[in-house]
XYZ file of C-alpha atoms in Angstrom:
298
model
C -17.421 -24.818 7.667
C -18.785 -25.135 4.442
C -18.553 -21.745 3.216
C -14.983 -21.573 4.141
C -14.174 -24.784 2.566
C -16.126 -23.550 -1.135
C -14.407 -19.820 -0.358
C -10.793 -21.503 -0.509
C -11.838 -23.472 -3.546
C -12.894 -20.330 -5.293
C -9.525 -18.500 -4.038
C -7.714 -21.124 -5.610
C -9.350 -21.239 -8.854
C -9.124 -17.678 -9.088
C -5.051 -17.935 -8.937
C -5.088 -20.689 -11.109
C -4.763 -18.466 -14.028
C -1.545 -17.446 -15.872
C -1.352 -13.820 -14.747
C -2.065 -14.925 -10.742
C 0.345 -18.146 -11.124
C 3.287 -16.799 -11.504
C 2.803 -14.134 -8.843
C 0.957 -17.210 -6.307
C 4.397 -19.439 -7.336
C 6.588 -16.185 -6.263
C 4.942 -15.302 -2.982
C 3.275 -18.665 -1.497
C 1.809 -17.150 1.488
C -1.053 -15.926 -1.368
C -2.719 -19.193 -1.072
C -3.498 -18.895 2.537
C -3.784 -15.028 2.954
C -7.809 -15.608 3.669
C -7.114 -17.748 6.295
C -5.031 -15.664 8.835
C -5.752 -12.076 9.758
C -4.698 -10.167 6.919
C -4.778 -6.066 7.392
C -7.331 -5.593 10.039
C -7.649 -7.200 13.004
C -11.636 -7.514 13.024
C -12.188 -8.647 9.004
C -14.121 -11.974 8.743
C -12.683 -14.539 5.936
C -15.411 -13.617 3.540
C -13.921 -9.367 3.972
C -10.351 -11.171 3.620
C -11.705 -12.521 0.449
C -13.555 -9.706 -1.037
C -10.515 -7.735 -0.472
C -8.025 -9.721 -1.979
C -10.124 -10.963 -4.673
C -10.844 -7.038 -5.431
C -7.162 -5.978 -5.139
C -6.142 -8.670 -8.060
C -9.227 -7.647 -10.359
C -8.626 -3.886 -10.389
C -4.965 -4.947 -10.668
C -5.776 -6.444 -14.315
C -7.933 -3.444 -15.216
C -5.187 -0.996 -14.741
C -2.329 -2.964 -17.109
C -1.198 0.767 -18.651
C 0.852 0.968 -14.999
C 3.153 -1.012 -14.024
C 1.556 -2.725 -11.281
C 0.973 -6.374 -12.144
C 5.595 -6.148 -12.810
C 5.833 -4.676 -9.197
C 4.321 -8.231 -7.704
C 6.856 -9.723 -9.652
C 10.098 -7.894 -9.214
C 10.845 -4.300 -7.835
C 9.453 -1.566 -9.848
C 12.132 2.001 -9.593
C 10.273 4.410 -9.472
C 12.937 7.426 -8.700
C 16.696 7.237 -7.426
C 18.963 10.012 -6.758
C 21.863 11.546 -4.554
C 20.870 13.677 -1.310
C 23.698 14.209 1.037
C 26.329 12.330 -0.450
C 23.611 9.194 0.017
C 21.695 7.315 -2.925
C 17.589 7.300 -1.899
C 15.630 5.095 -4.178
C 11.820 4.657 -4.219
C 10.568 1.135 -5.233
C 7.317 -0.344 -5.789
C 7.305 -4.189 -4.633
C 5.525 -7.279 -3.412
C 7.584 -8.027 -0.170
C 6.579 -11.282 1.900
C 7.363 -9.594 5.342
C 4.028 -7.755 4.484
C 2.507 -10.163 3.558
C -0.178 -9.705 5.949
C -0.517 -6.031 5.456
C -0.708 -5.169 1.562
C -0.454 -7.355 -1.309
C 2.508 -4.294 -2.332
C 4.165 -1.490 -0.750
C 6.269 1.530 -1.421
C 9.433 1.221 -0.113
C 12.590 3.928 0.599
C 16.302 2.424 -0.168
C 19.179 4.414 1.171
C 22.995 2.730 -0.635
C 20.379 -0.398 -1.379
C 19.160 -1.146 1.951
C 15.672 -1.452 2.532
C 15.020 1.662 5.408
C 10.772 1.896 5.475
C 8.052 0.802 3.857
C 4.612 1.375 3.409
C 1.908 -1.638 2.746
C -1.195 -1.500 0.943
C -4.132 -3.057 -1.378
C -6.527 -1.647 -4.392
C -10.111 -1.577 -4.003
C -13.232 -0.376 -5.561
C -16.854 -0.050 -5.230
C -19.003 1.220 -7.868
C -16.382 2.636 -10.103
C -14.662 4.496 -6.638
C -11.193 3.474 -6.169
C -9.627 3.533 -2.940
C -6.265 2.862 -1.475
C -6.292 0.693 1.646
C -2.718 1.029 3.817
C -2.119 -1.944 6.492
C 1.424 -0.540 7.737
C 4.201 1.971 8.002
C 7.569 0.243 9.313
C 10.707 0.933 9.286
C 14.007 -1.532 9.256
C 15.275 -3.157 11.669
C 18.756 -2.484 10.374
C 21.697 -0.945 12.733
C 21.299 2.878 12.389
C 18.284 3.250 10.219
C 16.682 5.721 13.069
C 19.940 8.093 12.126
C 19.557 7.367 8.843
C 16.572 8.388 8.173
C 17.197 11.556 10.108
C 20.455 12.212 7.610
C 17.771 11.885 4.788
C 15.243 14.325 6.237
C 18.564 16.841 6.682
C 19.037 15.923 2.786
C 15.258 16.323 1.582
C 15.129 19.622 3.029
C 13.508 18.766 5.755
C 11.262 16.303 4.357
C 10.714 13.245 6.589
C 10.943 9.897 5.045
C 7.260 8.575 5.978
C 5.968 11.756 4.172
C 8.061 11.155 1.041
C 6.149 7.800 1.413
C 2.588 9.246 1.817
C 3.371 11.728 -1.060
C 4.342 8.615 -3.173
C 1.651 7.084 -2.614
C -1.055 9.962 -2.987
C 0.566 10.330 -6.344
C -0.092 6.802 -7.316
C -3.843 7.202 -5.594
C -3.920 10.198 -8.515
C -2.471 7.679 -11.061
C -5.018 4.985 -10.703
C -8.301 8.020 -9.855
C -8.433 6.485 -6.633
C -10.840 9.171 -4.377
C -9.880 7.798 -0.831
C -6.671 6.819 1.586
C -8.047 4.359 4.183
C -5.169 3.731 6.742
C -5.992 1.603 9.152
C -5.161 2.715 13.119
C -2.750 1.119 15.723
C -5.471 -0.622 17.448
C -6.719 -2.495 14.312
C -3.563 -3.085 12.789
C -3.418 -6.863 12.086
C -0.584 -7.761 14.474
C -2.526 -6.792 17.488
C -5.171 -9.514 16.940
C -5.491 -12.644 19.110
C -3.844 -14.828 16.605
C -0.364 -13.049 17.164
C -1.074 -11.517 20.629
C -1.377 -14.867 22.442
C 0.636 -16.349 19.430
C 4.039 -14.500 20.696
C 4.382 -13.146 17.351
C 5.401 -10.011 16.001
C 4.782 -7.015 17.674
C 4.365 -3.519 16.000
C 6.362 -0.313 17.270
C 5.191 2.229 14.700
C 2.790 4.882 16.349
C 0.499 4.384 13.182
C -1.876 6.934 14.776
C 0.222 9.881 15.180
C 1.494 9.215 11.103
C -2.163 8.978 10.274
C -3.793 12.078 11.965
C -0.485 14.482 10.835
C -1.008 13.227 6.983
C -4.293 15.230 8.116
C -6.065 11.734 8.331
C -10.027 11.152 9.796
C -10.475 8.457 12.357
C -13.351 6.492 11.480
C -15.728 4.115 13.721
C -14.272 1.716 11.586
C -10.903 1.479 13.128
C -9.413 3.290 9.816
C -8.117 7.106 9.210
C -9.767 8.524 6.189
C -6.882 10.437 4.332
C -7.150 12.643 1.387
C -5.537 11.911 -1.552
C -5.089 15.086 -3.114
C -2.866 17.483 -0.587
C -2.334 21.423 -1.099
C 1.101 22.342 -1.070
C 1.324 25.364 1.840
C 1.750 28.189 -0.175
C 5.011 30.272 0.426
C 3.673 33.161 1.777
C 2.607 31.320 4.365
C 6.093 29.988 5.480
C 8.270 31.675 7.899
C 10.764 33.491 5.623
C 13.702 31.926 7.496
C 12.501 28.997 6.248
C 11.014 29.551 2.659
C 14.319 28.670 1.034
C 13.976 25.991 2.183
C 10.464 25.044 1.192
C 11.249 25.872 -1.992
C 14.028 23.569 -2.449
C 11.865 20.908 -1.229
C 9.089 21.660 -3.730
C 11.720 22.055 -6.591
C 12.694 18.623 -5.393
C 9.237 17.059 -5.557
C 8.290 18.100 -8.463
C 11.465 16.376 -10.321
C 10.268 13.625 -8.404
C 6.883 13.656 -9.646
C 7.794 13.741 -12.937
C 10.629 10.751 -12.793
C 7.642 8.602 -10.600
C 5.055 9.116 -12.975
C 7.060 7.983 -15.913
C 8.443 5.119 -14.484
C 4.966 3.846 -13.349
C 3.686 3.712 -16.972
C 4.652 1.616 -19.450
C 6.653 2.502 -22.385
C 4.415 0.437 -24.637
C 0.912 -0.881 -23.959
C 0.917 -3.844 -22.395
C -2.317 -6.504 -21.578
C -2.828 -8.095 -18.036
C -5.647 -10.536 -18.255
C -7.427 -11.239 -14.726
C -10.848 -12.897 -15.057
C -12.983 -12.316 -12.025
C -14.680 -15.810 -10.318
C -18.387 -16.250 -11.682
C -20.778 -16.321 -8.929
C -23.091 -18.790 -10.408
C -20.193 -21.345 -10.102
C -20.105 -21.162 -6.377
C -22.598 -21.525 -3.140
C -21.853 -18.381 -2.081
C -22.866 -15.060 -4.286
C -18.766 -13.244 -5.411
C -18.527 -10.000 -6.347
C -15.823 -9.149 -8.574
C -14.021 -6.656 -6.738
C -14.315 -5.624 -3.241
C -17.020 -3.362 -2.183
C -15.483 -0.465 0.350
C -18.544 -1.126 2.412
C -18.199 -4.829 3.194
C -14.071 -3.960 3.858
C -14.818 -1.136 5.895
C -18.137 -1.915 7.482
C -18.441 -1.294 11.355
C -17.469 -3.957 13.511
């Protein structure tokens, strides 16, 4: 009782500074994200903690990105016509994730909101790491034929993996060295505090997603994903379908480009983010979270 009570003290203090309180007065849920499960089922407050706490002080150390603006408002990070439709890629805090990733990547088709993807920073020992709690789509009339017109206009390119490509490129931004998705059966929503709760229940076959973005299954309840993916080479493509390929690679790489531009700044800009002392709690804090408290076995 008393740990939790000085933890949520030192959570507290920890947004009460200027960079965290305008993003805590934004998204109020931030205050209490320790509390409830928050990305895996099976995480204890203290991993809750440690996660969060890491997410926010990597955030400040990475201030030549735009990061620290996308948990304040959207963050474009590409838009362009395919098929007669405008596709947008956004980097955002969004409170119907707020469980699942502090932000996520998100695809707009004409300005609606079609499927997202939800993660958190972390980093142990100078290793960065990407940690993703979801992959949803709307719940919009017609976003499953949607999102089949935009794999038609992406040249064959499914949506989700536009997403994963996204955010492997912004894994490569920030020298992050591993993807840790976490698996259907520890995906927050299926623990006991929503189960028996009658809340919100998840669709998504995270799994399948996971394993063909060539992701690991740990004992951990998480998929271990690369971040760095070679493209198949052409040669290796049926030849009725190597036009094809190559339109889609053409396409990515104007992508990259446009993505990685947007994501840094035009001038340098400063985010401060002070990580808590430990010798001004009763519990030892480390400032950011190590990967093997988040992804210890359970």
């Amino acid at each position: 009782m008393l740990l939790g009570y000085s933890r949520t003290l030192a959570w507290w203090r920890f947004l009460d500074q200027p960079a965290l309180q305008l993003i805590a007065q934004q998204h109020g849920t931030l205050f209490e994200a320790i509390h409830r499960p928050y990305l895996h089922r099976n995480w204890s407050g203290k991993q809750r903690y440690r996660a969060l706490l890491g997410h926010y002080c990597l955030l400040g150390s990475l201030s030549e990105l735009r990061l620290y603006d996308a948990h304040r408002h959207p963050v474009s990070l590409f838009s362009g016509e395919f098929g007669g439709r405008r596709l947008e890629l956004a980097l955002h805090k969004d409170q119907r994730f707020c469980r699942e990733g502090e932000l996520a990547m998100s695809l707009f088709v004409d300005g609606q909101r079609r499927l997202s993807l939800a993660f958190i920073l972390a980093e142990q020992e100078g290793r960065r790491a990407l940690y993703v709690g979801c992959l949803q789509g709307s719940r919009g009339d017609g976003c499953r034929e949607t999102l089949a017109e935009c794999t038609r206009a992406m040249h064959g390119l499914r949506p989700r993996d536009l997403l994963l490509w996204a955010l492997r490129l912004l894994g490569e931004a920030i020298h992050a060295q591993d993807i840790y998705a976490v698996s259907h059966r520890f995906q927050q929503y299926s623990s006991a505090h929503y189960i028996f709760g009658g809340g919100k229940k998840i669709q998504a076959d995270y799994d399948t997603a996971w394993t063909e973005a060539g992701g690991l299954l740990l004992p951990t309840g998480f998929f271990h994903l690369p971040v760095k993916v070679q493209e198949r080479c052409l040669s290796e493509v049926k030849s009725s379908k190597r036009a094809m390929y190559r339109r889609r690679y053409e396409m990515l790489e104007a992508m990259r480009h446009d993505f990685l531009a947007k994501l840094h700044r035009g001038q340098p800009g400063e985010v401060v983010i002070e990580a808590p002392c430990a010798t001004a709690h009763s519990f030892p804090i480390k400032p950011v979270a190590p990967v093997s408290a988040i992804i210890a076995p359970f």
